Coordinates of C-alpha atoms in Angstrom, one line a residue:
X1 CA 0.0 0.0 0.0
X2 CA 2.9 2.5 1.1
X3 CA 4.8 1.7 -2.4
X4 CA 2.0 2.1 -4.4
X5 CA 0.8 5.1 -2.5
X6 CA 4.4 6.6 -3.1
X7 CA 4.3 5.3 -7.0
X8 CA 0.9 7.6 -7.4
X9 CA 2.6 10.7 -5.4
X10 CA 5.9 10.3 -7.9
X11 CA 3.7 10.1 -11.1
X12 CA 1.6 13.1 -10.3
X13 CA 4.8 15.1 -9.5
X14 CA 5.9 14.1 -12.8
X15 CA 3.3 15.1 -14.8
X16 CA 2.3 18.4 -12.5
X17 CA 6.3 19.5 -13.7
X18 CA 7.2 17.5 -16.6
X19 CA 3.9 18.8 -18.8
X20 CA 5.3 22.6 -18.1
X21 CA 8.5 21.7 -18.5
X22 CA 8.0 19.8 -21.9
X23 CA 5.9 23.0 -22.9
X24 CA 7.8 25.7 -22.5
X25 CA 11.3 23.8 -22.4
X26 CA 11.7 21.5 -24.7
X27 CA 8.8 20.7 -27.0
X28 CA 10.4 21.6 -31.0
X29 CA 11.3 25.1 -29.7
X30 CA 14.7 24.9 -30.4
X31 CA 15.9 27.2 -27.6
X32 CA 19.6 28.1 -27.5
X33 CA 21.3 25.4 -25.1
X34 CA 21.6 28.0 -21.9
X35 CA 18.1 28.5 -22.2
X36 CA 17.3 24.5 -21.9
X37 CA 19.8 24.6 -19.6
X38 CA 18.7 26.9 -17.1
X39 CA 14.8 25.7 -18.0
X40 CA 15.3 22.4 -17.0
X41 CA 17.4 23.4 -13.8
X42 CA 14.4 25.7 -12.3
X43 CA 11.8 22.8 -13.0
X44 CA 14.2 20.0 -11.6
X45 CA 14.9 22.0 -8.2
X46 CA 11.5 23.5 -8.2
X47 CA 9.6 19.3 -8.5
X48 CA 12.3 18.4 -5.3
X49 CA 11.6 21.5 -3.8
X50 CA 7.9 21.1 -3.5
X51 CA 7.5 17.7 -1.3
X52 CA 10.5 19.3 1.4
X53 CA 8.7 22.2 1.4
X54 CA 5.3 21.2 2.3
X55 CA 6.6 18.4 4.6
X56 CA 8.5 21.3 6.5
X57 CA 5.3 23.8 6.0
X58 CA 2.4 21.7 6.8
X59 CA 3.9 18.6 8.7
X60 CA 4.2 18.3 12.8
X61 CA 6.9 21.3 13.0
X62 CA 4.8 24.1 11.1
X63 CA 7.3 26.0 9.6
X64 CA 4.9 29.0 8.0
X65 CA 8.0 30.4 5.9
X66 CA 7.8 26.5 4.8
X67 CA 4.2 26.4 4.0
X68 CA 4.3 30.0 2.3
X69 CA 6.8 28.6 0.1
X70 CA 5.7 25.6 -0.8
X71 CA 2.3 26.5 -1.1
X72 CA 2.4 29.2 -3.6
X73 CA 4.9 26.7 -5.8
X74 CA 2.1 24.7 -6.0
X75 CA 0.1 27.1 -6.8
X76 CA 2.4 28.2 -9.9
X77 CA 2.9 24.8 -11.0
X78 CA -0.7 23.8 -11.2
X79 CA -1.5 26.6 -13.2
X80 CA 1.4 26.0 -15.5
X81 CA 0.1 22.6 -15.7
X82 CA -3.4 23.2 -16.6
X83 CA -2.4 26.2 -19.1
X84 CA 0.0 23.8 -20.7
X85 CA -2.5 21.1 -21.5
X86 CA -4.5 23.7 -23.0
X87 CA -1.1 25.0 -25.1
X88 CA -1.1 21.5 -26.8
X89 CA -4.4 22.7 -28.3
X90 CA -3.5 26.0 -29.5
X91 CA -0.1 24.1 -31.0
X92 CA -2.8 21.8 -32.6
X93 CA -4.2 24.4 -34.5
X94 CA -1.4 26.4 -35.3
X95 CA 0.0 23.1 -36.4
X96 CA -3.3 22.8 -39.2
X97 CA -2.6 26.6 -40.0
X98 CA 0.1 25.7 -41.2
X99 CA 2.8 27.2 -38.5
X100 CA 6.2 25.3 -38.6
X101 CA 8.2 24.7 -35.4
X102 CA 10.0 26.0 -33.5
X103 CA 8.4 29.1 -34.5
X104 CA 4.6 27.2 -33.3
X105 CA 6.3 25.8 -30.3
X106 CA 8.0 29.1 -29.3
X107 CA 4.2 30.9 -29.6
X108 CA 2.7 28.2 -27.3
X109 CA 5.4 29.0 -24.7
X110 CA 5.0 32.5 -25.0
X111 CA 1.1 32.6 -24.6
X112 CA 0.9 29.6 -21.9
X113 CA 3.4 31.6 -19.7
X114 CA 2.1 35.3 -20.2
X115 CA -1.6 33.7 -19.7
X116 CA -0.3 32.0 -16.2
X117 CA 1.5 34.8 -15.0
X118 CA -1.3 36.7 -15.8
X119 CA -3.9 34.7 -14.2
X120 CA -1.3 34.5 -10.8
X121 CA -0.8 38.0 -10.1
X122 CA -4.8 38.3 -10.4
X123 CA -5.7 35.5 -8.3
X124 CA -3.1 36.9 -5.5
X125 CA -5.3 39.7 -5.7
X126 CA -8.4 37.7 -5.4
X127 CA -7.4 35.9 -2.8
X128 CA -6.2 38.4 -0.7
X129 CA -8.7 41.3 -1.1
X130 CA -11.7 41.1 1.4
X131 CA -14.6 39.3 -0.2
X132 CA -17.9 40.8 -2.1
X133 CA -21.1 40.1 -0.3
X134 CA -23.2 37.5 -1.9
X135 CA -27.2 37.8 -1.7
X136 CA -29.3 35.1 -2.3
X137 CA -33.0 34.4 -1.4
X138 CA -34.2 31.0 -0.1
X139 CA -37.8 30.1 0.1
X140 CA -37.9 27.6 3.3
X141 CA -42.1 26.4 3.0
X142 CA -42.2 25.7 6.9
X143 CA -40.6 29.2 8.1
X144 CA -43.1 31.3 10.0
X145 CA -44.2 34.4 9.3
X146 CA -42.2 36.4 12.1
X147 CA -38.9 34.8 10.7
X148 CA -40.0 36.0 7.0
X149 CA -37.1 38.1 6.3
X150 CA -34.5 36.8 8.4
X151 CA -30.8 37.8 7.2
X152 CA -27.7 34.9 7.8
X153 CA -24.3 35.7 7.5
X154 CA -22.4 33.3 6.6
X155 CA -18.3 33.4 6.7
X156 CA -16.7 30.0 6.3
X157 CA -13.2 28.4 5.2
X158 CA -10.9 31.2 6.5
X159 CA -8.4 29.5 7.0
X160 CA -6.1 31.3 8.9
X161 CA -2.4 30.5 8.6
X162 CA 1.0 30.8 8.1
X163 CA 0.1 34.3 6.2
X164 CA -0.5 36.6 9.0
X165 CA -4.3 38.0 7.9
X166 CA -4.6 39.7 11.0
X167 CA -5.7 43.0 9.2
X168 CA -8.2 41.2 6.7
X169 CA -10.1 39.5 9.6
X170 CA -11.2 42.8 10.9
X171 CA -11.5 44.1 7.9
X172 CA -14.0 40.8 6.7
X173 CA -15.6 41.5 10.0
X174 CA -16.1 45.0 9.2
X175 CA -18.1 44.3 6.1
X176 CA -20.1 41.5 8.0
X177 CA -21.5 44.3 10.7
X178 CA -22.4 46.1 8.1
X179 CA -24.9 43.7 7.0
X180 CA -26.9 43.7 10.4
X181 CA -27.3 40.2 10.1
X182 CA -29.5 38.4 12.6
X183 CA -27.6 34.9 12.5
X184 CA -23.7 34.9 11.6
X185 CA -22.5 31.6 10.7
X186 CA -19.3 30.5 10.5
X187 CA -18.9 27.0 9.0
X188 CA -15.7 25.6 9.7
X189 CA -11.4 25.8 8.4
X190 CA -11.1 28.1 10.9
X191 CA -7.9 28.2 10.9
X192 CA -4.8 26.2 10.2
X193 CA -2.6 25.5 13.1
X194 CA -3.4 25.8 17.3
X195 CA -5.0 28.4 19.0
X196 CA -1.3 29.3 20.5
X197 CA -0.5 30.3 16.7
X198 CA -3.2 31.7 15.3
X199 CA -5.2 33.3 18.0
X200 CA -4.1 36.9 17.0
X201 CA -6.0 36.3 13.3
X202 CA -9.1 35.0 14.5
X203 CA -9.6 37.0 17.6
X204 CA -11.5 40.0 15.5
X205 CA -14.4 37.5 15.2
X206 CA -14.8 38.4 18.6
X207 CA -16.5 41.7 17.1
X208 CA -19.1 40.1 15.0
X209 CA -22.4 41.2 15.9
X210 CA -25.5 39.8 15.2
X211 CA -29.5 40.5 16.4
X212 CA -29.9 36.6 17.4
X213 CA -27.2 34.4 17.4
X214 CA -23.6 33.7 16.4
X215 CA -22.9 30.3 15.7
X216 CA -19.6 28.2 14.2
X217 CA -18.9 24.0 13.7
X218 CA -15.5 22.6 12.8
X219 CA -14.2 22.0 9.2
X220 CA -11.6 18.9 8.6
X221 CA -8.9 21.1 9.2
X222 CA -9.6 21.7 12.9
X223 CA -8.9 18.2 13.2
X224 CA -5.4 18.2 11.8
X225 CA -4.7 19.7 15.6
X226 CA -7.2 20.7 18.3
X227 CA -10.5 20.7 16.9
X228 CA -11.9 21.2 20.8
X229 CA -9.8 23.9 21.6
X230 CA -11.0 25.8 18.7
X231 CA -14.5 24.8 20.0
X232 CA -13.3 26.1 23.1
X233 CA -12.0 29.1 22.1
X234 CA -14.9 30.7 20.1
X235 CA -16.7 30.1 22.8
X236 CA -14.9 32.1 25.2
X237 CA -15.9 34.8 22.4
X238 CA -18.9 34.7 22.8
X239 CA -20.0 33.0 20.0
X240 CA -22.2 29.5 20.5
X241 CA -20.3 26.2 18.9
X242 CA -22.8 23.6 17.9
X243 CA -20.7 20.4 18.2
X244 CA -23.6 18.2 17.9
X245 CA -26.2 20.6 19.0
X246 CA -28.8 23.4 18.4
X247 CA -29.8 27.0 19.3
X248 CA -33.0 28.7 18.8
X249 CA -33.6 31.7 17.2
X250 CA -37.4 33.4 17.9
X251 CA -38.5 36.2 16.2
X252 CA -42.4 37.4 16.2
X253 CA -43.7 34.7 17.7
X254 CA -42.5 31.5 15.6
X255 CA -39.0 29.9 15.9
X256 CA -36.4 28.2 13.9
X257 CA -34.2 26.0 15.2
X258 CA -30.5 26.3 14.0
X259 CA -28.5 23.3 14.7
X260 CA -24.4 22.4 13.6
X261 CA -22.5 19.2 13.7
X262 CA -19.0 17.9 13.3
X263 CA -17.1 17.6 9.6
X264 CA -17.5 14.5 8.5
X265 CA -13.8 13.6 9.0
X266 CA -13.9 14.1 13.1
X267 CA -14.4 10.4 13.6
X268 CA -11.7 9.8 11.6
X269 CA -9.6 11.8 14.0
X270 CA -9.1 10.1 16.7
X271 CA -10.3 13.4 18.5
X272 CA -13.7 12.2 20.5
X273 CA -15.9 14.0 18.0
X274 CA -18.3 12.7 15.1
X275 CA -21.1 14.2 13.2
X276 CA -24.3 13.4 14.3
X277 CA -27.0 14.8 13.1
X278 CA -29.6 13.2 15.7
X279 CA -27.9 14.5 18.7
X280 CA -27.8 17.9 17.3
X281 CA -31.8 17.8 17.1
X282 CA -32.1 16.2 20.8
X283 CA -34.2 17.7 22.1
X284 CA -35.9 20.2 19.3
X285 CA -39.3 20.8 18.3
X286 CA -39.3 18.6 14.9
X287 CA -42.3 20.8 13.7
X288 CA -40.1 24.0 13.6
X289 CA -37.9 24.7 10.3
X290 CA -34.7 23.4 10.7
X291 CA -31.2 25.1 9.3
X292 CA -28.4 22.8 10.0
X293 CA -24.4 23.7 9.7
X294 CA -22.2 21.3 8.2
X295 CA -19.2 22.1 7.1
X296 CA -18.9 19.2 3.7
X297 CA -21.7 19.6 0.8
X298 CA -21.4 15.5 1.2
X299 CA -22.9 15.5 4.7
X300 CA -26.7 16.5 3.0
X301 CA -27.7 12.9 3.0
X302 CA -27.7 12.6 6.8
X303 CA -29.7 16.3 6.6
X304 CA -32.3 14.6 4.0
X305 CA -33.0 11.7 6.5
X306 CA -33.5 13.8 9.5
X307 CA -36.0 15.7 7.9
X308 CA -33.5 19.4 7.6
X309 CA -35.3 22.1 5.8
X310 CA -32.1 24.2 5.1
X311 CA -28.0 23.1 5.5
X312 CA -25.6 25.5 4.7
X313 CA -21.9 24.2 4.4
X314 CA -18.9 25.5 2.4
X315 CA -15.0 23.3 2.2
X316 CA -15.4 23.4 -1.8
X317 CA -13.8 27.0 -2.1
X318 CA -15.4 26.8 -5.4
X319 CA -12.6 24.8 -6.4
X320 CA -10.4 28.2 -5.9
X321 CA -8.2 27.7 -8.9
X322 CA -9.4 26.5 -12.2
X323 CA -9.7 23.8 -13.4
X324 CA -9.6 22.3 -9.9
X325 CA -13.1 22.8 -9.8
X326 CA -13.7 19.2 -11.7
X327 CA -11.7 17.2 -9.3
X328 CA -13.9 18.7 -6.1
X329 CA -16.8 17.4 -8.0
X330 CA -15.8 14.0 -8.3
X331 CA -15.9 14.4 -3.8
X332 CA -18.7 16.2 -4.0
X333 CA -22.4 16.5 -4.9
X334 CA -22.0 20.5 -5.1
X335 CA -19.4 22.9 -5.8
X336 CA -21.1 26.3 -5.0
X337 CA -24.6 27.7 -4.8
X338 CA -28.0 26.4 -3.9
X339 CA -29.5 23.2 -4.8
X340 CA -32.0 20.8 -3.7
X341 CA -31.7 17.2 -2.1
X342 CA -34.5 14.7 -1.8
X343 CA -38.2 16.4 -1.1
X344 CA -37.9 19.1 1.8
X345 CA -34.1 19.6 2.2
X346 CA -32.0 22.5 0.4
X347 CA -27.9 22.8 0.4
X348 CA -26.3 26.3 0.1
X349 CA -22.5 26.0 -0.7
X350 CA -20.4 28.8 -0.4
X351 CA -17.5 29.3 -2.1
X352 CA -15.8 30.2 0.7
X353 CA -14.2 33.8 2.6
X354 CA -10.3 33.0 2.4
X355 CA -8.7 30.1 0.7
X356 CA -6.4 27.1 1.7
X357 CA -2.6 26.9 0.5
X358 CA -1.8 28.7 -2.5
X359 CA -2.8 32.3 -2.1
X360 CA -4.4 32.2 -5.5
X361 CA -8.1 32.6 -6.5
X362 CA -8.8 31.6 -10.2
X363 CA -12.4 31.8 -11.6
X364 CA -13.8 30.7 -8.0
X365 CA -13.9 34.0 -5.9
X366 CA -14.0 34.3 -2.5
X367 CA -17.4 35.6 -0.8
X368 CA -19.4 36.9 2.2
X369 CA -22.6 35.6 1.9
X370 CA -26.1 37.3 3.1
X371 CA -28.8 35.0 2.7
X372 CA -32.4 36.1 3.9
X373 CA -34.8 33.9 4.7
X374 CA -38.2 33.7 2.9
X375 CA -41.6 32.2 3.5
X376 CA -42.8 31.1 -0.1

């Protein structure tokens, strides 16, 4: 199992560099022999580079310098990688127009590199620049009439790290007040790392206000350290953590019951924590609407069998970088947006409000979502 897992890792590497490399290298460009040279030099130390640096970044000793590193190479590469594919297209026709080498190759280089570079220094930008606010109306049948109208927040997939964001947490909080949101959600990838490390970026969430409630649940990557010290912690900020368990909001007279569970990897963890959708509703009138917080688009199933009128859950990031958008698909039912499961139950995805590992957004921005809350 470990060789063949190591075989998949090596091919992978091979063809996330060697595709680029073949590209804008070698291919029938006919570059002078310094040029080769040097070409192939970057992509061979760049491919070794990558594995030490994300070992180092994101393994037990969290070295964010590390992480930074690595995770913006892979951020370049993949890019490289998809544009590159796409070159062999454009070579393709040039090829049927009648375009000789290396004069075709050498304009497949040319455009796959200005169009990556291109598409980098925007997504840095998109990724880093505090999110627009999304609006979107959903119609839940059983909501009562006092709860017509009702505005959710919802921030998810932070993911504060090894990039101090201290300055675009209050800032994303800043935006979210402005919204006078009665519920502010926050559904999980908190943060990457302990509360020791990254308590000075998340702390602004302390500021959050909201008319009813403020409620978070763990993502998987609170369970790559202390999922119930981040529990813990938000807490101690006030804000209510549904691990397994529900608050109700009441507005003129009727009552929706908002309840959150576990990601769907905390058995997996080791950590004492599962979802469980049932234990969330212990307890709860099952007559009142029902919006339920889980952090993977994959948990709905659970939500259609207990009867949930509403969940909201994010993890996709919208597949952040294009074309990566495919492959999330394949792990889940939904990348982004609002769609329906079974009779009754309805998934919003975000998109998410930061992004995970390379600071890149590509054709999958980031958002702030305000959804109000409709009786049909």
């Amino acid at each position: 199992m470990h060789v063949r897992r190591v075989a998949v890792v090596i091919t992978l590497m091979l063809l996330l560099f060697g595709v680029p490399w073949w590209t804008l290298v070698v291919a029938g460009s006919a570059w002078p022999p310094a040029v080769l040279v040097t070409g192939t030099l970057v992509f061979a130390v760049a491919a070794a580079a990558l594995p030490l640096l994300m070992v180092l970044g994101h393994g037990r000793r969290h070295v964010d310098w590390a992480a930074v590193a690595g995770d913006a190479l892979l951020g370049g590469v993949w890019v490289l990688f998809a544009w590159s594919v796409l070159g062999q297209v454009l070579g393709l026709l040039l090829f049927v127009a009648g375009v000789e080498d290396p004069v075709r190759s050498r304009l497949v280089a040319a455009v796959v590199l200005t169009v990556a570079v291109a598409l980098l220094a925007w997504g840095f930008f998109e990724a880093m620049r505090v999110p627009r606010v999304r609006t979107v109306d959903v119609e839940m049948p059983r909501l009562g009439a006092g709860l017509d109208g009702l505005r959710v927040a919802i921030i998810t997939d932070t993911h504060y790290g090894p990039i101090d964001r201290a300055r675009w947490s209050a800032a994303v909080v800043k935006r979210v007040n402005q919204l006078d949101a009665d519920v502010v959600c926050h559904v999980g990838d908190l943060a990457d790392g302990t509360v020791d490390m990254r308590e000075r970026q998340v702390s602004p969430l302390a500021s959050v206000r909201a008319a009813e409630a403020r409620v978070y649940v763990t993502g998987n990557h609170e369970y790559f350290t202390e999922a119930q010290a981040w529990l813990d912690y938000m807490e101690s900020m006030g804000w209510s953590a549904l691990h397994n368990r529900h608050v109700v909001v009441e507005r003129g007279g009727d009552r929706l019951i908002v309840a959150g569970v576990d990601d769907a990897t905390a058995e997996a963890s080791r950590q004492g924590h599962k979802a469980d959708v049932e234990a969330a509703l212990a307890g709860a009138d099952r007559t009142l609407p029902v919006l339920l917080l889980a952090h993977q688009p994959k948990q709905v199933p659970e939500a259609v069998r207990a009867g949930v009128d509403l969940q909201i859950s994010g993890h996709t990031h919208g597949g952040q970088i294009w074309p990566f958008n495919f492959l999330v698909r394949l792990d889940q039912p939904v990348v982004a947006g609002l769609s329906r499961h079974g009779e009754t139950t309805q998934l919003y995805t975000s998109r998410g409000t930061g992004f995970w590992g390379p600071p890149f957004r590509v054709f999958a921005p980031s958002e702030i979502t305000l959804m109000t809350l409709r009786r049909p």
